[in-house]
mmCIF file of C-alpha atoms in Angstrom:
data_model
loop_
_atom_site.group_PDB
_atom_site.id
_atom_site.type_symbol
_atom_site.label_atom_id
_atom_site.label_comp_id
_atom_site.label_asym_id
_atom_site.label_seq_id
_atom_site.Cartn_x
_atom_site.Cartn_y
_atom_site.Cartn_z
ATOM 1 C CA UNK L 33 0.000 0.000 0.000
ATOM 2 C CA UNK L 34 1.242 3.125 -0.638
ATOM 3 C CA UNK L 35 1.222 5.425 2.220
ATOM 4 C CA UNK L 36 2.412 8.988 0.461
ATOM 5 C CA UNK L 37 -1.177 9.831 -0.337
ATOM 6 C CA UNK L 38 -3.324 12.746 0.521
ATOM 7 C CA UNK L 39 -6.805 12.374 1.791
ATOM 8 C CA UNK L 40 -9.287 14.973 1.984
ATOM 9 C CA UNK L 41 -12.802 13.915 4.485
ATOM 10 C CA UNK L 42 -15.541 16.297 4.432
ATOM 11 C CA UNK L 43 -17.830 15.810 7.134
ATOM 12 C CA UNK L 44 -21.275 17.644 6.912
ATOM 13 C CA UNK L 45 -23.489 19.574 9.716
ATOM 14 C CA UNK L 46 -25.892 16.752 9.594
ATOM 15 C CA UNK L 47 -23.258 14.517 10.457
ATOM 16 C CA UNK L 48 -21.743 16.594 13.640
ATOM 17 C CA UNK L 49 -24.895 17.396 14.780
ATOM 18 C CA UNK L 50 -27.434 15.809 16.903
ATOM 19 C CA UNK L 51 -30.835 16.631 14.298
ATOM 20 C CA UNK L 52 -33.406 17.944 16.721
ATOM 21 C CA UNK L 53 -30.818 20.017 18.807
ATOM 22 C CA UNK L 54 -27.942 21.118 16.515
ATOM 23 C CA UNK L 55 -25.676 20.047 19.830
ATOM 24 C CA UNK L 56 -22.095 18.579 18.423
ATOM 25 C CA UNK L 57 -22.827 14.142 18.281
ATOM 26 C CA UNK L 58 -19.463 14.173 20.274
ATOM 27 C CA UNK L 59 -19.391 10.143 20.049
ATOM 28 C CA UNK L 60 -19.276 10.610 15.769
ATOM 29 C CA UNK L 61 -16.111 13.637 16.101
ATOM 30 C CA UNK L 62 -14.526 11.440 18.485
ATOM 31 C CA UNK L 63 -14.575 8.145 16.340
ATOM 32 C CA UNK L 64 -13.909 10.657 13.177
ATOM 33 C CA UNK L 65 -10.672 12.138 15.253
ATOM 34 C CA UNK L 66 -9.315 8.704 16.038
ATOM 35 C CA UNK L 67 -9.780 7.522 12.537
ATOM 36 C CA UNK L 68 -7.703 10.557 11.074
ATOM 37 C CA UNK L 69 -5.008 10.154 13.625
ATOM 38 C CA UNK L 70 -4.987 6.625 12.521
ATOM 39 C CA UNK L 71 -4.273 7.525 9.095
ATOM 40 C CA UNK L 72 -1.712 9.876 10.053
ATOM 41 C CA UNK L 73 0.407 7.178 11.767
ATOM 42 C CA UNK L 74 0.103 4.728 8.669
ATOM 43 C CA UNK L 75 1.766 7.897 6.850
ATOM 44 C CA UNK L 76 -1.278 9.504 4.948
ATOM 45 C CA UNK L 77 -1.214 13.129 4.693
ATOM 46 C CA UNK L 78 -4.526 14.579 5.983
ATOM 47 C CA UNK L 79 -6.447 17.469 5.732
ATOM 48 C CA UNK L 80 -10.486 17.661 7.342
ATOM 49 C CA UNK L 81 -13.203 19.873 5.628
ATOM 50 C CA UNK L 82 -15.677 20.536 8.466
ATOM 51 C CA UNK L 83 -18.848 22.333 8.617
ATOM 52 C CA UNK L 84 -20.571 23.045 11.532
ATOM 53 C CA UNK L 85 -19.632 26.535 12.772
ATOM 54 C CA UNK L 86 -22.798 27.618 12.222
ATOM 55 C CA UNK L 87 -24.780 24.937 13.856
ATOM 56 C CA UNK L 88 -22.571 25.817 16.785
ATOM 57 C CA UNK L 89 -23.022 29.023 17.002
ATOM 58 C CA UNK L 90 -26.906 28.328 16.736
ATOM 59 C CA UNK L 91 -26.821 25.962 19.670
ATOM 60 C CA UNK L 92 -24.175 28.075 21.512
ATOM 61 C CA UNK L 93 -27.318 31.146 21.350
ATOM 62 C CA UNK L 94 -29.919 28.768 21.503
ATOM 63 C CA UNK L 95 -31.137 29.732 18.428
ATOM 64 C CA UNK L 96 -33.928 27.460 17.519
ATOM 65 C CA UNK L 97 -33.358 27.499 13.878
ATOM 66 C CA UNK L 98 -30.588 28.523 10.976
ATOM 67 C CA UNK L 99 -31.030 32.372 10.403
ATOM 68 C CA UNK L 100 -31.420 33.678 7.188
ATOM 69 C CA UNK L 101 -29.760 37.108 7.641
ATOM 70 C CA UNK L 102 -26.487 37.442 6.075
ATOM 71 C CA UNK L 103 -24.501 39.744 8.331
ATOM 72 C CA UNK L 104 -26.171 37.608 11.363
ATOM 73 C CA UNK L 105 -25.332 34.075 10.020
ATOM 74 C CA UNK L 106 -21.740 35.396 9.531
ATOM 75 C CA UNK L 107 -21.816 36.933 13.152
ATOM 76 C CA UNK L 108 -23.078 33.488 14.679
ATOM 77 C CA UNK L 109 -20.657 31.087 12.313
ATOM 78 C CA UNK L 110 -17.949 33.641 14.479
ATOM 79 C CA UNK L 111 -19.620 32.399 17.360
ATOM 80 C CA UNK L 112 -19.394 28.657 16.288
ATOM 81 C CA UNK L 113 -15.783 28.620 14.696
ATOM 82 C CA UNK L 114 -14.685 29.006 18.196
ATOM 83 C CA UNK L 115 -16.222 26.363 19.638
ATOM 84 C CA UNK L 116 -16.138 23.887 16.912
ATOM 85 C CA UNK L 117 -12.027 23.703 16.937
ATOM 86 C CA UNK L 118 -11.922 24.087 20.662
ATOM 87 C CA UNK L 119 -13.804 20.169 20.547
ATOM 88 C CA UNK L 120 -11.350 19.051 17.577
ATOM 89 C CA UNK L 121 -8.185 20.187 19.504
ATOM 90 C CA UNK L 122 -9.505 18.807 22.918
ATOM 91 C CA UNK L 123 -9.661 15.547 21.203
ATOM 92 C CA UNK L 124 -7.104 15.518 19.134
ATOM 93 C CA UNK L 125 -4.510 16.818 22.178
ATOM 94 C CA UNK L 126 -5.154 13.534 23.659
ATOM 95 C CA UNK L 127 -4.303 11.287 20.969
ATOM 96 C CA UNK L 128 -1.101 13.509 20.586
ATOM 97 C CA UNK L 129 -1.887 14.412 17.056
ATOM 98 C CA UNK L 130 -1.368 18.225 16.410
ATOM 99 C CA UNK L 131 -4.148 20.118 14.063
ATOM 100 C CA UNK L 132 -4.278 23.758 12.225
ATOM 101 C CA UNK L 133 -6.737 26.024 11.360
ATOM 102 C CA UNK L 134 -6.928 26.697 7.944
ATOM 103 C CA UNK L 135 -10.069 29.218 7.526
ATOM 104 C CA UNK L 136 -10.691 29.881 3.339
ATOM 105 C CA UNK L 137 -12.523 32.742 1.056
ATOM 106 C CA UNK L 138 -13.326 32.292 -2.776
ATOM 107 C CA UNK L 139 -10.555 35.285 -2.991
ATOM 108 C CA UNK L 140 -7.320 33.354 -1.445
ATOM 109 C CA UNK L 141 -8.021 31.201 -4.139
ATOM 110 C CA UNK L 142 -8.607 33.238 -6.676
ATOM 111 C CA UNK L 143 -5.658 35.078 -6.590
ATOM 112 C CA UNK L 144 -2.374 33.226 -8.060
ATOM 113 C CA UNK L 145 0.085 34.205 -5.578
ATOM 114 C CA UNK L 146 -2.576 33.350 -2.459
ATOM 115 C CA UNK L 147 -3.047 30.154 -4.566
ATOM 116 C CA UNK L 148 0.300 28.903 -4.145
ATOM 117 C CA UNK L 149 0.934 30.028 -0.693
ATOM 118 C CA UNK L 150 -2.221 28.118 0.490
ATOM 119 C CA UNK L 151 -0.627 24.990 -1.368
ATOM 120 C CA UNK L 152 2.734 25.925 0.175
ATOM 121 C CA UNK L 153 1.272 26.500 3.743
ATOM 122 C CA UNK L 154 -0.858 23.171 3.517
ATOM 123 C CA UNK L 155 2.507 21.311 2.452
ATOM 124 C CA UNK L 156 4.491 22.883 4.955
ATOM 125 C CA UNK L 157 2.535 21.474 7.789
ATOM 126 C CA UNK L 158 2.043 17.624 6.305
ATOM 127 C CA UNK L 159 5.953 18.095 6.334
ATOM 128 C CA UNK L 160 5.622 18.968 10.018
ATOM 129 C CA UNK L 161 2.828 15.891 10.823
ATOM 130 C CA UNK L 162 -0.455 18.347 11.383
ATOM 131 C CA UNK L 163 -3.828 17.670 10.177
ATOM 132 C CA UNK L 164 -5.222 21.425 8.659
ATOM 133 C CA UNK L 165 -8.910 21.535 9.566
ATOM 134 C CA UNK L 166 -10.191 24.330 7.077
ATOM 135 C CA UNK L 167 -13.816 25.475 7.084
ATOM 136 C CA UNK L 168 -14.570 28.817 4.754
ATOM 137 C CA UNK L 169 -14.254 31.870 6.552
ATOM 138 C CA UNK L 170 -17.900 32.594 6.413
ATOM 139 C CA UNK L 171 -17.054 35.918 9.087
ATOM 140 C CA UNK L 172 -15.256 37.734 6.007
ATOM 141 C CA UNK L 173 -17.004 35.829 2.731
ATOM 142 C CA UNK L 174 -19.087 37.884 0.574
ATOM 143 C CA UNK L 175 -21.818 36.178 -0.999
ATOM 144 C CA UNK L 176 -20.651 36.126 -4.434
ATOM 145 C CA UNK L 177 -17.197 35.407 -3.640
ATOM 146 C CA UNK L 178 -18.738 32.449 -1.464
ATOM 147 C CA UNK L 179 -18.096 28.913 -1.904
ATOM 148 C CA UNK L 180 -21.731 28.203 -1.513
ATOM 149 C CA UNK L 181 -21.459 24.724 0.389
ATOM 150 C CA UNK L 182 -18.100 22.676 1.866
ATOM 151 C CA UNK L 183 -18.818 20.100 -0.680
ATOM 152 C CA UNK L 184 -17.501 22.333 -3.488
ATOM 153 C CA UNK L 185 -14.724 23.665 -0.676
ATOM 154 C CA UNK L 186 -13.705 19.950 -0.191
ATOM 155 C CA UNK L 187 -13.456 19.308 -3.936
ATOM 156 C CA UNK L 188 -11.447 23.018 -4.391
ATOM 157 C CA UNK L 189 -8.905 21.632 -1.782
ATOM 158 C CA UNK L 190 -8.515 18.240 -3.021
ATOM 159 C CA UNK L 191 -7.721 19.841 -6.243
ATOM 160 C CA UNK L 192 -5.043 22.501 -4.861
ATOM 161 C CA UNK L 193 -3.095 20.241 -3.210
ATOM 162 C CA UNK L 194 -3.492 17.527 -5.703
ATOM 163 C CA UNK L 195 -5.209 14.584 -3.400
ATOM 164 C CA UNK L 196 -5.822 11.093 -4.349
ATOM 165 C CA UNK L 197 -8.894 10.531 -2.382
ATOM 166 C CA UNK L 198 -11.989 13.107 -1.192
ATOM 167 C CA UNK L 199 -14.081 11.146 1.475
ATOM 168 C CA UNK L 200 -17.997 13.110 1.325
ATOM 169 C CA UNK L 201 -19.154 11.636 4.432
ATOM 170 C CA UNK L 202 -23.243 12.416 5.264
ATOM 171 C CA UNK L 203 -26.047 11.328 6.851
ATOM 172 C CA UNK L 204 -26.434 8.191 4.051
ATOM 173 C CA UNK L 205 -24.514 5.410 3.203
ATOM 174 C CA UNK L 206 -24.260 5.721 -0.248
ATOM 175 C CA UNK L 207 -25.810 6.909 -3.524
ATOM 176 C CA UNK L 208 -29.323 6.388 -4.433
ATOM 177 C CA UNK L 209 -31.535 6.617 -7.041
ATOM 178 C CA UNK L 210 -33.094 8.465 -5.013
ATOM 179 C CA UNK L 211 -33.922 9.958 -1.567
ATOM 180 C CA UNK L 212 -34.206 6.468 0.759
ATOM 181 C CA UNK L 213 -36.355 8.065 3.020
ATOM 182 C CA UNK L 214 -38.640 9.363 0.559
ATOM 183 C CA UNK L 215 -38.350 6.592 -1.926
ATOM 184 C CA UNK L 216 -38.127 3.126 -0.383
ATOM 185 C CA UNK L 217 -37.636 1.343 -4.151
ATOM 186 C CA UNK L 218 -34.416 3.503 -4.654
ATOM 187 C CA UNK L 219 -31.843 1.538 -5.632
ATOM 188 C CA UNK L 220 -28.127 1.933 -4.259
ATOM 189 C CA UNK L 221 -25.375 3.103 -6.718
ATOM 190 C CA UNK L 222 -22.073 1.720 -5.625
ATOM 191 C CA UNK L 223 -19.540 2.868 -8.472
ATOM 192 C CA UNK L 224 -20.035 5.504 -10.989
ATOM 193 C CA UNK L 225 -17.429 6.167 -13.719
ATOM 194 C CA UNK L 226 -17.014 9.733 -15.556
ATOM 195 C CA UNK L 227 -19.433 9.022 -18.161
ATOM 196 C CA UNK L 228 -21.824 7.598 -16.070
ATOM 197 C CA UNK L 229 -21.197 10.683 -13.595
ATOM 198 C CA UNK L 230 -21.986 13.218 -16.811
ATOM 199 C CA UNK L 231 -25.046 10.934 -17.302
ATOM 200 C CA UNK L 232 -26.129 10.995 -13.860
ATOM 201 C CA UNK L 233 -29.848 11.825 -13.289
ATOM 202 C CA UNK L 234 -30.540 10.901 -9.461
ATOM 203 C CA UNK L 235 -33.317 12.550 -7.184
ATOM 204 C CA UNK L 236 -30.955 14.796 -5.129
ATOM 205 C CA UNK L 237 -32.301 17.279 -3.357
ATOM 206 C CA UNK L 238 -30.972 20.385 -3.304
ATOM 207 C CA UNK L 239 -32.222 20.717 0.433
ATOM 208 C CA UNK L 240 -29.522 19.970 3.455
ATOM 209 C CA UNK L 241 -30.666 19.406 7.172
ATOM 210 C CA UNK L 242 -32.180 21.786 9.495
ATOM 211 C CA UNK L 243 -28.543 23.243 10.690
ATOM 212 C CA UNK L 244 -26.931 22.472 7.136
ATOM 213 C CA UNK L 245 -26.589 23.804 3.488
ATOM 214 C CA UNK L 246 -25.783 21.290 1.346
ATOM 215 C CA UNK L 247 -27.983 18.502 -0.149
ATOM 216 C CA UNK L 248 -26.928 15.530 -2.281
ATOM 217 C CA UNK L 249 -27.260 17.561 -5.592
ATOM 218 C CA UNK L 250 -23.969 19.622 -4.284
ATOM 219 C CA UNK L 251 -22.005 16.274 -3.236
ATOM 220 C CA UNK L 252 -22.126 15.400 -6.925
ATOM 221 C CA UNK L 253 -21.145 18.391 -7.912
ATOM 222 C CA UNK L 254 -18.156 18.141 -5.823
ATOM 223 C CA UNK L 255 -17.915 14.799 -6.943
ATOM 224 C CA UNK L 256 -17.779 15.950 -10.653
ATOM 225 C CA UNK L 257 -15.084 18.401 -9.754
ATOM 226 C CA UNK L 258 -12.888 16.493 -7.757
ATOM 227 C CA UNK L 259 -12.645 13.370 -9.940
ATOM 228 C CA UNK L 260 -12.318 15.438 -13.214
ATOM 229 C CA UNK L 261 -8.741 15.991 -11.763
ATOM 230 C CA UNK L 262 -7.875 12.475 -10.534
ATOM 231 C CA UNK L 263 -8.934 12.328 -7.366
ATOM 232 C CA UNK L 264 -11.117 9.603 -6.271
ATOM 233 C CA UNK L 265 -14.052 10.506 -4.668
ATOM 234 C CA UNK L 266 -16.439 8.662 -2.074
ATOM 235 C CA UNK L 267 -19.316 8.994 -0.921
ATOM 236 C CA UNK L 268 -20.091 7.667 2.764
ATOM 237 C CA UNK L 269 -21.533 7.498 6.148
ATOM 238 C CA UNK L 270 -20.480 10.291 8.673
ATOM 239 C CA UNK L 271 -21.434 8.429 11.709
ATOM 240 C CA UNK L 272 -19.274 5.523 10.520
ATOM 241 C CA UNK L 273 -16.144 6.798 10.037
ATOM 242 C CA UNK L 274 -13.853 3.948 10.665
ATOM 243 C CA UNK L 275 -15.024 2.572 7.050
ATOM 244 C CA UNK L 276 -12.154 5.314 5.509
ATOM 245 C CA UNK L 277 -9.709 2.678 6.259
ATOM 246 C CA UNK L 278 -11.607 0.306 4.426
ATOM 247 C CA UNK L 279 -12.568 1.684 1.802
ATOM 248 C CA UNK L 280 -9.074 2.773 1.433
ATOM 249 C CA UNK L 281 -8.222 -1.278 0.979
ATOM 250 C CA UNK L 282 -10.649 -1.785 -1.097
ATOM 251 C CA UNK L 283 -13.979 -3.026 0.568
ATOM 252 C CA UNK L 284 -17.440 -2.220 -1.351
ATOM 253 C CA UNK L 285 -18.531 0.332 0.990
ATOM 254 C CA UNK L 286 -20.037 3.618 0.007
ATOM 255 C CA UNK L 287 -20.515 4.958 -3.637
ATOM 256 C CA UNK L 288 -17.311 5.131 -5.364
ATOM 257 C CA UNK L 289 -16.417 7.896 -7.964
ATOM 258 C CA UNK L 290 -13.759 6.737 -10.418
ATOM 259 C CA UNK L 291 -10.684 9.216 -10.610
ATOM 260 C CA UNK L 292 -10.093 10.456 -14.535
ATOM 261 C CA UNK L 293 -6.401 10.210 -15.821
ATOM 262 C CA UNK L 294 -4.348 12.455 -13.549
ATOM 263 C CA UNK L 295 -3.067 15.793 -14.700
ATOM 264 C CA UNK L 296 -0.740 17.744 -12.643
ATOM 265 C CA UNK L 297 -0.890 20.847 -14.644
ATOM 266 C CA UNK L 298 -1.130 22.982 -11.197
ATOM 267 C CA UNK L 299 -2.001 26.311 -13.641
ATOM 268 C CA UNK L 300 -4.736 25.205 -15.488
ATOM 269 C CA UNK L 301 -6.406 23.123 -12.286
ATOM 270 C CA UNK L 302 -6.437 26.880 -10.591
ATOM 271 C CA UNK L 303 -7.585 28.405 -13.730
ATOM 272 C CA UNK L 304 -9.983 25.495 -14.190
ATOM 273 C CA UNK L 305 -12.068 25.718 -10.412
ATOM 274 C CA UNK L 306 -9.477 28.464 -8.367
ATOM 275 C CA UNK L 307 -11.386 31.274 -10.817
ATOM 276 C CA UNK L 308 -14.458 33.064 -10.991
ATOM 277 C CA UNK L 309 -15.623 33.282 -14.682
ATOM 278 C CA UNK L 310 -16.750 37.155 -14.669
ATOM 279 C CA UNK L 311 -18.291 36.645 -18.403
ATOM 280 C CA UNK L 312 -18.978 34.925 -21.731
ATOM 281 C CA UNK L 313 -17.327 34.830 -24.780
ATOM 282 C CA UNK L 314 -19.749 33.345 -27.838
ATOM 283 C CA UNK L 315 -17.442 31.572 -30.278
ATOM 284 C CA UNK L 316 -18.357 30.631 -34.064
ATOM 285 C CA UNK L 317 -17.716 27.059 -35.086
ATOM 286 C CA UNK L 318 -13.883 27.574 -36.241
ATOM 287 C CA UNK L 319 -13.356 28.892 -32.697
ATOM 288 C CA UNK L 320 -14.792 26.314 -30.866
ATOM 289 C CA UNK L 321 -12.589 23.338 -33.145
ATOM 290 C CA UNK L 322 -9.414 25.610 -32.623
ATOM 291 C CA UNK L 323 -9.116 25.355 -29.463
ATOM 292 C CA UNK L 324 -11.321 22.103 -28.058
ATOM 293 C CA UNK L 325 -9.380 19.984 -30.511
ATOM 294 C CA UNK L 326 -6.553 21.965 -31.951
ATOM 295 C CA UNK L 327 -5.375 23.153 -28.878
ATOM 296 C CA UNK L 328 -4.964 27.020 -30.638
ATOM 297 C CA UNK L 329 -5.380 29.960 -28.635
ATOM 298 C CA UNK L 330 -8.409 32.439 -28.947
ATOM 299 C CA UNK L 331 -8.012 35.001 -31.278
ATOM 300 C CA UNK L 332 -10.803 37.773 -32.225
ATOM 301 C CA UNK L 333 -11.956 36.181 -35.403
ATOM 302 C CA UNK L 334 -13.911 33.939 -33.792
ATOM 303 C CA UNK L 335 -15.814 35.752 -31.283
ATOM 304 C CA UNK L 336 -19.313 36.778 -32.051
ATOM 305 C CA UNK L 337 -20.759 38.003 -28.920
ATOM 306 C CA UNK L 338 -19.738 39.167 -25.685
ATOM 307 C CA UNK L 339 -21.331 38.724 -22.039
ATOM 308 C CA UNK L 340 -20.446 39.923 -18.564
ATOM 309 C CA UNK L 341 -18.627 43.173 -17.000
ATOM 310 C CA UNK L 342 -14.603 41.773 -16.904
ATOM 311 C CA UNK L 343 -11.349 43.359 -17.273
ATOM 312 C CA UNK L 344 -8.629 42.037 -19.140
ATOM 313 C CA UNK L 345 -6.872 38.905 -16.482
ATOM 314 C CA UNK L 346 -10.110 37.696 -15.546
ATOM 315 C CA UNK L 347 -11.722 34.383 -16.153
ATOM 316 C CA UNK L 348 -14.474 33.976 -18.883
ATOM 317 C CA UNK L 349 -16.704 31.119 -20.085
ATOM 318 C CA UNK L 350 -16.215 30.239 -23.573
ATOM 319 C CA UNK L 351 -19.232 29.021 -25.022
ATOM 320 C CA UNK L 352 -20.462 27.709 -28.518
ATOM 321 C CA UNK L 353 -22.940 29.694 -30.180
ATOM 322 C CA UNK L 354 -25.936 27.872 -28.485
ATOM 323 C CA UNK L 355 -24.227 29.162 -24.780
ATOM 324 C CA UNK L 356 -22.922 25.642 -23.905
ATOM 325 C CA UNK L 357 -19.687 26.155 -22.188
ATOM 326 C CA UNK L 358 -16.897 24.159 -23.857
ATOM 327 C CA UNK L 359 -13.630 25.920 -22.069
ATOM 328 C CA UNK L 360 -13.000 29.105 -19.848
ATOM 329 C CA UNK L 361 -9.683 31.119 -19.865
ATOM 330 C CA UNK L 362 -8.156 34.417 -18.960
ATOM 331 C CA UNK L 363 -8.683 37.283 -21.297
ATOM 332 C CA UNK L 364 -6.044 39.286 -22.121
ATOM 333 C CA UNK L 365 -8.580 42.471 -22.648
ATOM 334 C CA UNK L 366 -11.686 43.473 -21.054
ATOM 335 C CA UNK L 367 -15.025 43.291 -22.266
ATOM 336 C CA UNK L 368 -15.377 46.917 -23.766
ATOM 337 C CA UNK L 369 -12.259 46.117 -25.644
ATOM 338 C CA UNK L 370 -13.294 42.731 -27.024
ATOM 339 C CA UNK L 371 -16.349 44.176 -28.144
ATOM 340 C CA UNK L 372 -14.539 46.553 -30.227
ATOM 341 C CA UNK L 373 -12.228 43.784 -31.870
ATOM 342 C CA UNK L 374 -14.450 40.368 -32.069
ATOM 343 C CA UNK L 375 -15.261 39.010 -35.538
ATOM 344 C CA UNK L 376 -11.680 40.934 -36.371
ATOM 345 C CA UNK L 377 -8.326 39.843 -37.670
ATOM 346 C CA UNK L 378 -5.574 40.290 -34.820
ATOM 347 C CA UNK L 379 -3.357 42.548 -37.468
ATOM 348 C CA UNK L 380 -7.022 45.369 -37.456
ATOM 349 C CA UNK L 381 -6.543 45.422 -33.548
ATOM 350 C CA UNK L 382 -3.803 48.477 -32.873
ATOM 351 C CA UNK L 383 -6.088 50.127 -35.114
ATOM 352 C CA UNK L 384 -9.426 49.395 -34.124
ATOM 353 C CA UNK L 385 -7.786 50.053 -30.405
ATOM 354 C CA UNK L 386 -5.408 52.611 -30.980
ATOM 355 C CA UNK L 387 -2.658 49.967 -29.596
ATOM 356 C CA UNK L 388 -1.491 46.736 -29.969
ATOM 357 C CA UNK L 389 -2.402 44.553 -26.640
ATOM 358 C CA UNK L 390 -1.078 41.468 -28.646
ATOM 359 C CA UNK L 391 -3.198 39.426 -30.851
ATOM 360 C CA UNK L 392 -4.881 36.684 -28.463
ATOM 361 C CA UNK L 393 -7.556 37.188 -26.644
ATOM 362 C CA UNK L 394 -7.089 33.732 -24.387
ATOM 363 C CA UNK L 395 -3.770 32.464 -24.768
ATOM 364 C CA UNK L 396 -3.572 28.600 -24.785
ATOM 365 C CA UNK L 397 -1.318 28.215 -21.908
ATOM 366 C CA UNK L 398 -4.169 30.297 -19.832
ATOM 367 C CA UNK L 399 -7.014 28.475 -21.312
ATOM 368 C CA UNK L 400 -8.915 25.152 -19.614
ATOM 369 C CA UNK L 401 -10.962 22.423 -22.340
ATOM 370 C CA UNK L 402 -14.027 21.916 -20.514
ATOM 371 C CA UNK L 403 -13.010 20.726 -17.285
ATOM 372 C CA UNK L 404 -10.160 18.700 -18.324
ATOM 373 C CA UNK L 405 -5.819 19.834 -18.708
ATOM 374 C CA UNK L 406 -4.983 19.865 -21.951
ATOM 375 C CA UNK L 407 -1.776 20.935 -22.915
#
């Protein structure tokens, strides 16, 4: 077995929570804690995605339900963050197994250089035998720089620091058809592949618990990031967390997402799910077979509409004519520009411009084929 690998567990609210009080289910962290440590000592680098600050905070105010307010959700998750990694390092401390706080906007990943230092500072303390516990930083988070859910955090991690495995663990123990406690008939889905993933019409709600956000619709989301670059993703039960191990080594437990061909293009994976796309580019058919099979960069020719408010270094979608997205890249001008130049050749630019900003407008090494790293 090879013990260099990275894990990445995201446990859910409804998972760390007792469901009528939104109290912490101590006996789950506790069996979740030893399991990590566990890993640690066989030599797997870990890092836990936990939610729950919020739930915390709700039970630490005796708030009978999730608020809805903004500014007061943010206040309370302040509340909860506390609390939450006071439990982890109490348990933790007594297993002897040091942890970190890692706490994570949309716009430390979004920005190259905070990019690499959050890979850096995540290596630097495997190197130094600490499990990072990261959870966004929903005090500071603006709500459209938000991740949204720590199913699409968990799958943004994995990919920055290049995991093999993202454990989802939630209050099933797999996959369904459907909701099991809505639809008794569903039928369990133990291993899906990439094209059965793309394929994939299940009844997920969108609808988390009481004290959570996420539903099953976002854990396949996550799953279709994560495993789109190579890591292998499972889906699981949070209250049984000593299964990692097994599933690890191979036992038919949980749904299994196959991992597609590895890419460690670190560039293009941050360009790919580190970035915000602030617009759309519309691309005529030449476009679109330039650069999805060609591999050509994007020049003005091809564009024939444009979308969005963007300045030039920003990430666009870059859609076929009928708005399907088939890449996204960084622009080299912004939108007011582009409109100016599209359906041009690059030599009419310095006039149509009154400079010359260079002839691409997405330069191949900055531009992402729907979802996957090509070169």
């Amino acid at each position: 077995m090879n013990h260099s690998q990275t894990i990445v567990i995201k446990i859910g609210t409804s998972s760390l929570a007792q469901p009528e009080t939104g109290k912490l289910a101590l006996s789950t962290i506790a069996a979740l804690v030893e399991t990590l440590t566990e890993l640690r000592q066989l030599g797997y680098d870990v890092v836990l995605v936990s939610s729950g600050a919020v739930g915390v905070g709700c039970s630490r105010l005796k708030l009978t339900e999730r608020p809805k307010k903004i500014a007061t959700k943010q206040a309370i998750a302040a509340v909860g963050q506390g609390r939450l990694i006071r439990v982890y390092d109490d348990l933790f401390t007594a297993l002897n197994q040091p942890i970190a706080q890692i706490l994570l906007t949309r716009r430390e990943l979004m920005e190259r250089s905070c990019y690499v230092n959050a890979k850096n500072t995540f290596d630097a303390l495997f190197e130094l035998g600490v499990i990072p516990i990261v959870n966004e930083n929903d005090t500071v988070a603006i709500e459209e720089l938000k991740f949204g859910d720590n199913d699409t955090l968990s799958a943004l991690v994995a990919s920055l620091i290049n995991a093999n495995w993202l454990f989802i663990l939630t209050d099933v123990d797999r996959l369904y058809s459907a909701d099991p406690r809505t639809f008794p008939d569903a039928k369990p889905i133990k291993v899906v592949n990439s094209l059965q993933l793309d394929q994939l019409q299940v009844k997920a709600g969108n609808k988390g618990s009481q004290w959570g956000t996420g539903g099953m619709s976002t854990k396949l989301t996550a799953a279709r990031l994560a495993t789109s670059v190579g890591v292998t993703t499972v889906i699981t039960h949070g209250k049984k967390p000593e299964n990692l191990l097994k599933i690890i080594n191979g036992e038919d437990i949980g749904t299994k997402f196959e991992a597609q061909l590895k890419n460690d293009n670190a560039r293009k994976r941050w360009i790919a799910y580190g970035l915000l796309p602030r617009g759309k580019l519309y691309l005529d058919k030449g476009a679109v077979k330039a650069i999805s099979q060609k591999g050509k960069s994007l020049l003005a020719a091809g564009i024939l509409k444009v979308e969005g408010s963007f300045d030039s270094a920003d990430a666009v979608q870059l859609c076929d004519e009928t708005g399907q997205e088939i890449a996204r890249g960084i622009v080299n001008y912004n939108q007011e520009e582009i409109n100016k130049i599209k359906g041009n050749h690059s030599n009419q630019i310095p006039e149509l411009l009154g400079y010359d900003g260079g002839g691409t407008i997405v330069h191949r090494d900055n531009l992402v084929i729907n979802g996957t790293f090509k070169n």
